[in-house]
PDB file of C-alpha atoms in Angstrom:
ATOM      1  CA  GLU F   1    -191.639 -18.486  25.570  1.00  0.00           C
ATOM      2  CA  VAL F   2    -188.941 -21.077  25.131  1.00  0.00           C
ATOM      3  CA  GLN F   3    -188.803 -24.154  27.277  1.00  0.00           C
ATOM      4  CA  LEU F   4    -185.399 -25.498  28.260  1.00  0.00           C
ATOM      5  CA  VAL F   5    -185.103 -29.002  29.663  1.00  0.00           C
ATOM      6  CA  GLN F   6    -181.826 -30.128  31.060  1.00  0.00           C
ATOM      7  CA  SER F   7    -180.445 -33.663  31.621  1.00  0.00           C
ATOM      8  CA  GLY F   8    -180.627 -35.238  34.973  1.00  0.00           C
ATOM      9  CA  ALA F   9    -178.269 -35.153  37.959  1.00  0.00           C
ATOM     10  CA  GLU F  10    -174.869 -36.810  37.714  1.00  0.00           C
ATOM     11  CA  VAL F  11    -172.472 -38.269  40.308  1.00  0.00           C
ATOM     12  CA  LYS F  12    -168.914 -38.724  38.955  1.00  0.00           C
ATOM     13  CA  LYS F  13    -165.463 -39.552  40.197  1.00  0.00           C
ATOM     14  CA  PRO F  14    -162.522 -37.158  39.743  1.00  0.00           C
ATOM     15  CA  GLY F  15    -160.896 -37.650  36.367  1.00  0.00           C
ATOM     16  CA  GLU F  16    -164.103 -38.926  34.703  1.00  0.00           C
ATOM     17  CA  SER F  17    -165.744 -37.264  31.623  1.00  0.00           C
ATOM     18  CA  LEU F  18    -169.211 -35.835  31.470  1.00  0.00           C
ATOM     19  CA  LYS F  19    -171.509 -34.243  28.963  1.00  0.00           C
ATOM     20  CA  ILE F  20    -174.689 -32.577  30.113  1.00  0.00           C
ATOM     21  CA  SER F  21    -177.463 -31.273  27.799  1.00  0.00           C
ATOM     22  CA  CYS F  22    -180.029 -28.462  27.444  1.00  0.00           C
ATOM     23  CA  LYS F  23    -182.869 -29.023  24.943  1.00  0.00           C
ATOM     24  CA  ALA F  24    -185.068 -26.186  23.733  1.00  0.00           C
ATOM     25  CA  SER F  25    -188.536 -26.236  22.472  1.00  0.00           C
ATOM     26  CA  GLY F  26    -191.245 -23.698  21.619  1.00  0.00           C
ATOM     27  CA  HIS F  27    -189.295 -21.501  19.205  1.00  0.00           C
ATOM     28  CA  LYS F  28    -186.705 -21.555  16.487  1.00  0.00           C
ATOM     29  CA  PHE F  29    -183.379 -22.381  17.931  1.00  0.00           C
ATOM     30  CA  ALA F  30    -180.944 -21.056  15.324  1.00  0.00           C
ATOM     31  CA  ASN F  31    -181.039 -17.397  16.103  1.00  0.00           C
ATOM     32  CA  TYR F  32    -180.509 -17.605  19.828  1.00  0.00           C
ATOM     33  CA  TRP F  33    -177.562 -17.534  22.311  1.00  0.00           C
ATOM     34  CA  ILE F  34    -177.502 -20.308  24.842  1.00  0.00           C
ATOM     35  CA  GLY F  35    -175.572 -19.528  27.984  1.00  0.00           C
ATOM     36  CA  TRP F  36    -174.225 -21.898  30.723  1.00  0.00           C
ATOM     37  CA  VAL F  37    -174.205 -20.646  34.315  1.00  0.00           C
ATOM     38  CA  ARG F  38    -172.510 -22.324  37.290  1.00  0.00           C
ATOM     39  CA  GLN F  39    -173.710 -22.169  40.836  1.00  0.00           C
ATOM     40  CA  MET F  40    -171.298 -23.817  43.316  1.00  0.00           C
ATOM     41  CA  PRO F  41    -172.793 -24.915  46.702  1.00  0.00           C
ATOM     42  CA  GLY F  42    -173.896 -21.908  48.692  1.00  0.00           C
ATOM     43  CA  GLN F  43    -172.457 -19.481  46.153  1.00  0.00           C
ATOM     44  CA  GLY F  44    -173.641 -16.966  43.483  1.00  0.00           C
ATOM     45  CA  LEU F  45    -174.208 -17.293  39.756  1.00  0.00           C
ATOM     46  CA  GLU F  46    -171.261 -17.301  37.394  1.00  0.00           C
ATOM     47  CA  TRP F  47    -171.315 -17.298  33.600  1.00  0.00           C
ATOM     48  CA  MET F  48    -169.232 -20.164  32.048  1.00  0.00           C
ATOM     49  CA  GLY F  49    -169.755 -19.215  28.419  1.00  0.00           C
ATOM     50  CA  ILE F  50    -172.266 -18.561  25.682  1.00  0.00           C
ATOM     51  CA  ILE F  51    -172.789 -20.074  22.236  1.00  0.00           C
ATOM     52  CA  HIS F  52    -174.725 -18.672  19.224  1.00  0.00           C
ATOM     53  CA  VAL F  53    -176.423 -21.815  18.047  1.00  0.00           C
ATOM     54  CA  GLY F  54    -176.844 -20.849  14.435  1.00  0.00           C
ATOM     55  CA  GLU F  55    -173.322 -19.509  13.866  1.00  0.00           C
ATOM     56  CA  SER F  56    -171.440 -21.700  16.343  1.00  0.00           C
ATOM     57  CA  ASP F  57    -169.837 -18.559  17.895  1.00  0.00           C
ATOM     58  CA  ILE F  58    -168.564 -19.539  21.304  1.00  0.00           C
ATOM     59  CA  ARG F  59    -167.424 -17.114  24.002  1.00  0.00           C
ATOM     60  CA  SER F  60    -166.042 -18.818  27.039  1.00  0.00           C
ATOM     61  CA  ARG F  61    -164.770 -17.534  30.423  1.00  0.00           C
ATOM     62  CA  PRO F  62    -161.009 -17.314  29.959  1.00  0.00           C
ATOM     63  CA  SER F  63    -160.218 -19.179  33.199  1.00  0.00           C
ATOM     64  CA  LEU F  64    -162.271 -22.134  32.059  1.00  0.00           C
ATOM     65  CA  GLN F  65    -160.766 -22.515  28.608  1.00  0.00           C
ATOM     66  CA  GLY F  66    -159.408 -26.023  28.188  1.00  0.00           C
ATOM     67  CA  GLN F  67    -161.412 -27.280  31.192  1.00  0.00           C
ATOM     68  CA  VAL F  68    -164.888 -27.402  29.620  1.00  0.00           C
ATOM     69  CA  THR F  69    -166.273 -27.462  26.106  1.00  0.00           C
ATOM     70  CA  ILE F  70    -169.497 -25.730  24.971  1.00  0.00           C
ATOM     71  CA  SER F  71    -171.199 -26.955  21.837  1.00  0.00           C
ATOM     72  CA  ALA F  72    -174.628 -27.184  20.246  1.00  0.00           C
ATOM     73  CA  ASP F  73    -176.553 -29.251  17.661  1.00  0.00           C
ATOM     74  CA  LYS F  74    -179.168 -26.923  16.061  1.00  0.00           C
ATOM     75  CA  SER F  75    -180.767 -29.913  14.268  1.00  0.00           C
ATOM     76  CA  ILE F  76    -182.055 -31.131  17.587  1.00  0.00           C
ATOM     77  CA  SER F  77    -182.167 -27.826  19.429  1.00  0.00           C
ATOM     78  CA  THR F  78    -179.762 -29.002  22.018  1.00  0.00           C
ATOM     79  CA  ALA F  79    -176.710 -27.368  23.728  1.00  0.00           C
ATOM     80  CA  TYR F  80    -174.026 -29.158  25.568  1.00  0.00           C
ATOM     81  CA  LEU F  81    -171.505 -28.627  28.358  1.00  0.00           C
ATOM     82  CA  GLN F  82    -168.670 -31.075  28.468  1.00  0.00           C
ATOM     83  CA  TRP F  83    -165.773 -31.994  30.798  1.00  0.00           C
ATOM     84  CA  SER F  84    -162.975 -34.317  29.741  1.00  0.00           C
ATOM     85  CA  SER F  85    -161.605 -34.690  33.264  1.00  0.00           C
ATOM     86  CA  LEU F  86    -163.778 -33.663  36.194  1.00  0.00           C
ATOM     87  CA  ARG F  87    -162.417 -32.279  39.450  1.00  0.00           C
ATOM     88  CA  ALA F  88    -164.010 -31.997  42.914  1.00  0.00           C
ATOM     89  CA  PRO F  89    -164.393 -28.134  42.540  1.00  0.00           C
ATOM     90  CA  ASP F  90    -166.665 -28.702  39.523  1.00  0.00           C
ATOM     91  CA  THR F  91    -169.386 -29.850  41.915  1.00  0.00           C
ATOM     92  CA  GLY F  92    -172.400 -27.561  41.661  1.00  0.00           C
ATOM     93  CA  VAL F  93    -175.621 -26.803  39.767  1.00  0.00           C
ATOM     94  CA  TYR F  94    -175.347 -25.908  36.128  1.00  0.00           C
ATOM     95  CA  PHE F  95    -178.149 -23.858  34.493  1.00  0.00           C
ATOM     96  CA  CYS F  96    -178.641 -23.125  30.817  1.00  0.00           C
ATOM     97  CA  ALA F  97    -180.426 -19.960  29.689  1.00  0.00           C
ATOM     98  CA  ILE F  98    -181.519 -18.602  26.303  1.00  0.00           C
ATOM     99  CA  CYS F  99    -181.204 -15.060  24.883  1.00  0.00           C
ATOM    100  CA  ALA F 100    -182.544 -13.923  21.546  1.00  0.00           C
ATOM    101  CA  HIS F 101    -180.008 -12.611  19.125  1.00  0.00           C
ATOM    102  CA  GLY F 102    -179.757  -8.830  19.463  1.00  0.00           C
ATOM    103  CA  SER F 103    -181.094  -8.890  23.010  1.00  0.00           C
ATOM    104  CA  SER F 104    -179.182  -8.827  26.236  1.00  0.00           C
ATOM    105  CA  ASP F 105    -181.513 -10.411  28.688  1.00  0.00           C
ATOM    106  CA  TRP F 106    -182.016 -14.065  29.520  1.00  0.00           C
ATOM    107  CA  PRO F 107    -185.753 -14.701  30.038  1.00  0.00           C
ATOM    108  CA  ASP F 108    -185.956 -18.449  29.922  1.00  0.00           C
ATOM    109  CA  TRP F 109    -183.891 -20.970  32.022  1.00  0.00           C
ATOM    110  CA  GLY F 110    -183.457 -24.713  32.384  1.00  0.00           C
ATOM    111  CA  GLN F 111    -184.281 -26.387  35.671  1.00  0.00           C
ATOM    112  CA  GLY F 112    -180.583 -26.878  36.408  1.00  0.00           C
ATOM    113  CA  THR F 113    -178.421 -29.998  36.439  1.00  0.00           C
ATOM    114  CA  LEU F 114    -176.635 -30.987  39.763  1.00  0.00           C
ATOM    115  CA  VAL F 115    -173.166 -32.358  39.128  1.00  0.00           C
ATOM    116  CA  THR F 116    -171.436 -34.002  42.050  1.00  0.00           C
ATOM    117  CA  VAL F 117    -167.777 -34.937  41.781  1.00  0.00           C
ATOM    118  CA  SER F 118    -166.536 -37.055  44.652  1.00  0.00           C
ATOM    119  CA  SER F 119    -164.176 -39.970  45.146  1.00  0.00           C
TER     120      SER F 119
ATOM    121  CA  GLN S   1    -163.715 -10.007  34.775  1.00  0.00           C
ATOM    122  CA  SER S   2    -164.636  -9.581  38.423  1.00  0.00           C
ATOM    123  CA  ALA S   3    -168.267  -9.927  39.583  1.00  0.00           C
ATOM    124  CA  LEU S   4    -170.284  -6.685  39.931  1.00  0.00           C
ATOM    125  CA  THR S   5    -170.596  -5.426  43.551  1.00  0.00           C
ATOM    126  CA  GLN S   6    -173.822  -5.912  45.413  1.00  0.00           C
ATOM    127  CA  PRO S   7    -174.599  -5.741  49.130  1.00  0.00           C
ATOM    128  CA  ALA S   8    -174.593  -9.130  50.701  1.00  0.00           C
ATOM    129  CA  SER S   9    -177.966  -8.640  52.390  1.00  0.00           C
ATOM    130  CA  VAL S  10    -180.837  -6.185  52.623  1.00  0.00           C
ATOM    131  CA  SER S  11    -183.918  -6.512  54.854  1.00  0.00           C
ATOM    132  CA  GLY S  12    -187.181  -4.751  55.308  1.00  0.00           C
ATOM    133  CA  SER S  13    -190.609  -5.153  56.888  1.00  0.00           C
ATOM    134  CA  PRO S  14    -193.705  -6.080  54.968  1.00  0.00           C
ATOM    135  CA  GLY S  15    -195.001  -3.009  52.985  1.00  0.00           C
ATOM    136  CA  GLN S  16    -191.703  -1.161  53.122  1.00  0.00           C
ATOM    137  CA  SER S  17    -189.438  -0.439  50.082  1.00  0.00           C
ATOM    138  CA  ILE S  18    -185.890  -1.551  49.718  1.00  0.00           C
ATOM    139  CA  SER S  19    -183.186  -0.964  47.077  1.00  0.00           C
ATOM    140  CA  ILE S  20    -180.297  -3.136  45.973  1.00  0.00           C
ATOM    141  CA  SER S  21    -177.321  -1.529  44.288  1.00  0.00           C
ATOM    142  CA  CYS S  22    -175.075  -3.062  41.638  1.00  0.00           C
ATOM    143  CA  THR S  23    -171.766  -1.304  40.984  1.00  0.00           C
ATOM    144  CA  GLY S  24    -169.531  -1.978  37.972  1.00  0.00           C
ATOM    145  CA  SER S  25    -167.632   0.009  35.453  1.00  0.00           C
ATOM    146  CA  SER S  26    -167.863   1.728  32.022  1.00  0.00           C
ATOM    147  CA  SER S  27    -167.104  -1.641  30.533  1.00  0.00           C
ATOM    148  CA  ASP S  28    -170.195  -3.338  31.839  1.00  0.00           C
ATOM    149  CA  VAL S  29    -172.904  -1.446  33.718  1.00  0.00           C
ATOM    150  CA  GLY S  30    -172.083   1.665  31.712  1.00  0.00           C
ATOM    151  CA  HIS S  31    -173.571  -0.088  28.621  1.00  0.00           C
ATOM    152  CA  ASN S  32    -177.181   0.087  29.825  1.00  0.00           C
ATOM    153  CA  PHE S  33    -177.704  -3.635  29.340  1.00  0.00           C
ATOM    154  CA  VAL S  34    -178.421  -4.421  32.942  1.00  0.00           C
ATOM    155  CA  SER S  35    -180.908  -7.141  33.957  1.00  0.00           C
ATOM    156  CA  TRP S  36    -182.032  -8.335  37.367  1.00  0.00           C
ATOM    157  CA  TYR S  37    -182.855 -11.982  38.457  1.00  0.00           C
ATOM    158  CA  GLN S  38    -184.648 -13.319  41.507  1.00  0.00           C
ATOM    159  CA  GLN S  39    -183.648 -16.792  42.751  1.00  0.00           C
ATOM    160  CA  HIS S  40    -185.551 -18.776  45.360  1.00  0.00           C
ATOM    161  CA  PRO S  41    -183.644 -21.701  47.056  1.00  0.00           C
ATOM    162  CA  GLY S  42    -183.335 -24.729  44.817  1.00  0.00           C
ATOM    163  CA  LYS S  43    -184.815 -22.853  41.830  1.00  0.00           C
ATOM    164  CA  ALA S  44    -183.711 -21.369  38.536  1.00  0.00           C
ATOM    165  CA  PRO S  45    -183.174 -17.633  38.294  1.00  0.00           C
ATOM    166  CA  LYS S  46    -186.207 -15.605  37.055  1.00  0.00           C
ATOM    167  CA  LEU S  47    -185.861 -12.419  35.020  1.00  0.00           C
ATOM    168  CA  MET S  48    -187.373  -9.436  36.857  1.00  0.00           C
ATOM    169  CA  ILE S  49    -185.996  -6.483  35.055  1.00  0.00           C
ATOM    170  CA  TYR S  50    -184.176  -6.018  31.676  1.00  0.00           C
ATOM    171  CA  ASP S  51    -182.373  -3.197  29.916  1.00  0.00           C
ATOM    172  CA  VAL S  52    -182.025  -1.322  33.282  1.00  0.00           C
ATOM    173  CA  SER S  53    -185.670  -0.495  33.832  1.00  0.00           C
ATOM    174  CA  ASN S  54    -188.011  -2.702  31.706  1.00  0.00           C
ATOM    175  CA  ARG S  55    -190.341  -5.270  33.339  1.00  0.00           C
ATOM    176  CA  PRO S  56    -191.106  -8.473  31.492  1.00  0.00           C
ATOM    177  CA  SER S  57    -194.764  -9.463  31.106  1.00  0.00           C
ATOM    178  CA  GLY S  58    -196.107 -10.856  34.280  1.00  0.00           C
ATOM    179  CA  ILE S  59    -193.723  -9.143  36.665  1.00  0.00           C
ATOM    180  CA  SER S  60    -195.328  -7.015  39.397  1.00  0.00           C
ATOM    181  CA  TYR S  61    -195.071  -3.255  39.058  1.00  0.00           C
ATOM    182  CA  ARG S  62    -193.579  -3.333  42.606  1.00  0.00           C
ATOM    183  CA  PHE S  63    -190.203  -4.154  41.049  1.00  0.00           C
ATOM    184  CA  SER S  64    -188.410  -1.236  39.324  1.00  0.00           C
ATOM    185  CA  GLY S  65    -184.926  -0.629  38.022  1.00  0.00           C
ATOM    186  CA  SER S  66    -182.793   2.455  37.433  1.00  0.00           C
ATOM    187  CA  LYS S  67    -179.189   3.431  36.794  1.00  0.00           C
ATOM    188  CA  SER S  68    -176.854   6.267  37.521  1.00  0.00           C
ATOM    189  CA  GLY S  69    -173.390   6.161  36.002  1.00  0.00           C
ATOM    190  CA  ASN S  70    -171.936   2.773  36.645  1.00  0.00           C
ATOM    191  CA  THR S  71    -174.298   1.814  39.391  1.00  0.00           C
ATOM    192  CA  ALA S  72    -177.686   0.204  38.758  1.00  0.00           C
ATOM    193  CA  SER S  73    -180.449  -0.329  41.348  1.00  0.00           C
ATOM    194  CA  LEU S  74    -183.403  -2.572  41.883  1.00  0.00           C
ATOM    195  CA  THR S  75    -186.191  -1.275  44.130  1.00  0.00           C
ATOM    196  CA  ILE S  76    -188.880  -3.464  45.531  1.00  0.00           C
ATOM    197  CA  SER S  77    -191.786  -1.516  46.851  1.00  0.00           C
ATOM    198  CA  GLY S  78    -194.555  -2.818  49.059  1.00  0.00           C
ATOM    199  CA  LEU S  79    -192.284  -5.687  50.275  1.00  0.00           C
ATOM    200  CA  GLN S  80    -194.116  -9.009  50.585  1.00  0.00           C
ATOM    201  CA  ALA S  81    -193.009 -12.306  52.178  1.00  0.00           C
ATOM    202  CA  GLU S  82    -192.718 -13.941  48.690  1.00  0.00           C
ATOM    203  CA  ASP S  83    -190.010 -11.449  47.821  1.00  0.00           C
ATOM    204  CA  GLU S  84    -187.638 -13.056  50.195  1.00  0.00           C
ATOM    205  CA  ALA S  85    -184.991 -14.551  47.863  1.00  0.00           C
ATOM    206  CA  ASP S  86    -181.570 -13.897  46.408  1.00  0.00           C
ATOM    207  CA  TYR S  87    -181.256 -11.178  43.761  1.00  0.00           C
ATOM    208  CA  TYR S  88    -178.599 -10.922  41.157  1.00  0.00           C
ATOM    209  CA  CYS S  89    -177.788  -8.109  38.693  1.00  0.00           C
ATOM    210  CA  ASN S  90    -176.395  -9.123  35.325  1.00  0.00           C
ATOM    211  CA  SER S  91    -174.720  -6.916  32.751  1.00  0.00           C
ATOM    212  CA  TYR S  92    -173.303  -7.161  29.225  1.00  0.00           C
ATOM    213  CA  THR S  93    -169.577  -6.594  29.248  1.00  0.00           C
ATOM    214  CA  THR S  94    -166.920  -6.284  26.579  1.00  0.00           C
ATOM    215  CA  ILE S  95    -164.947  -9.114  28.124  1.00  0.00           C
ATOM    216  CA  ALA S  96    -165.691 -12.742  27.320  1.00  0.00           C
ATOM    217  CA  PRO S  97    -168.048 -14.435  27.889  1.00  0.00           C
ATOM    218  CA  ASN S  98    -169.695 -11.039  27.359  1.00  0.00           C
ATOM    219  CA  TYR S  99    -171.959 -11.167  30.591  1.00  0.00           C
ATOM    220  CA  VAL S 100    -171.131 -10.778  34.268  1.00  0.00           C
ATOM    221  CA  PHE S 101    -173.304 -11.342  37.321  1.00  0.00           C
ATOM    222  CA  GLY S 102    -173.287  -9.340  40.541  1.00  0.00           C
ATOM    223  CA  THR S 103    -172.199 -10.934  43.785  1.00  0.00           C
ATOM    224  CA  GLY S 104    -175.823 -11.400  44.825  1.00  0.00           C
ATOM    225  CA  THR S 105    -178.005  -9.963  47.526  1.00  0.00           C
ATOM    226  CA  LYS S 106    -180.150 -11.888  50.068  1.00  0.00           C
ATOM    227  CA  VAL S 107    -183.336 -10.107  50.727  1.00  0.00           C
ATOM    228  CA  THR S 108    -184.997 -10.834  54.069  1.00  0.00           C
ATOM    229  CA  VAL S 109    -188.550  -9.884  54.845  1.00  0.00           C
ATOM    230  CA  LEU S 110    -188.720  -9.240  58.639  1.00  0.00           C
TER     231      LEU S 110
END
């Protein structure tokens, strides 16, 4: 089992930048996919994108391209989700999850990071 | 990529069985890589079923999955109060980012 620990809650103003993190422990990180999932208030789960940590292969939701950046540093087993200019609709909880290469299920999840964007 | 279609809500009495459907297309559910997640309020999703019908270690036998064509189903038998939660299907898809969730189903135990 892999443990995923996410960074803490953030309160930001529209236009500000933000980078949240997801640190993995308990297994080798290089041959896994890390996914980022958004859950807006009272809404369902939505994939934002996935990254293969070892190969830096990134697959993002087309509608979000240019708005968020997904990255990872395999040397410290950490994945990131970054915004250069936040907007109020970015408010929500962001989960990271991990999937072994060659698999299609996501058995381990972070605790979630609440991002609040408000003026 | 639109979300897979699930009923908004399903309810049942303790001890009963309920089923939740998840309808997609040949580009997603048709690939047999369907998983199901349970989410209690304020918590992270929890994997309940993977690859259509497989249960991870530690998941109760009361949870089972199946698929027919482009519609997958999750069945909860012997419904218990602790099963009250939101349930989401998830499928591999050929469209980036290569996974898509269902719209989610709220299960209520009467």
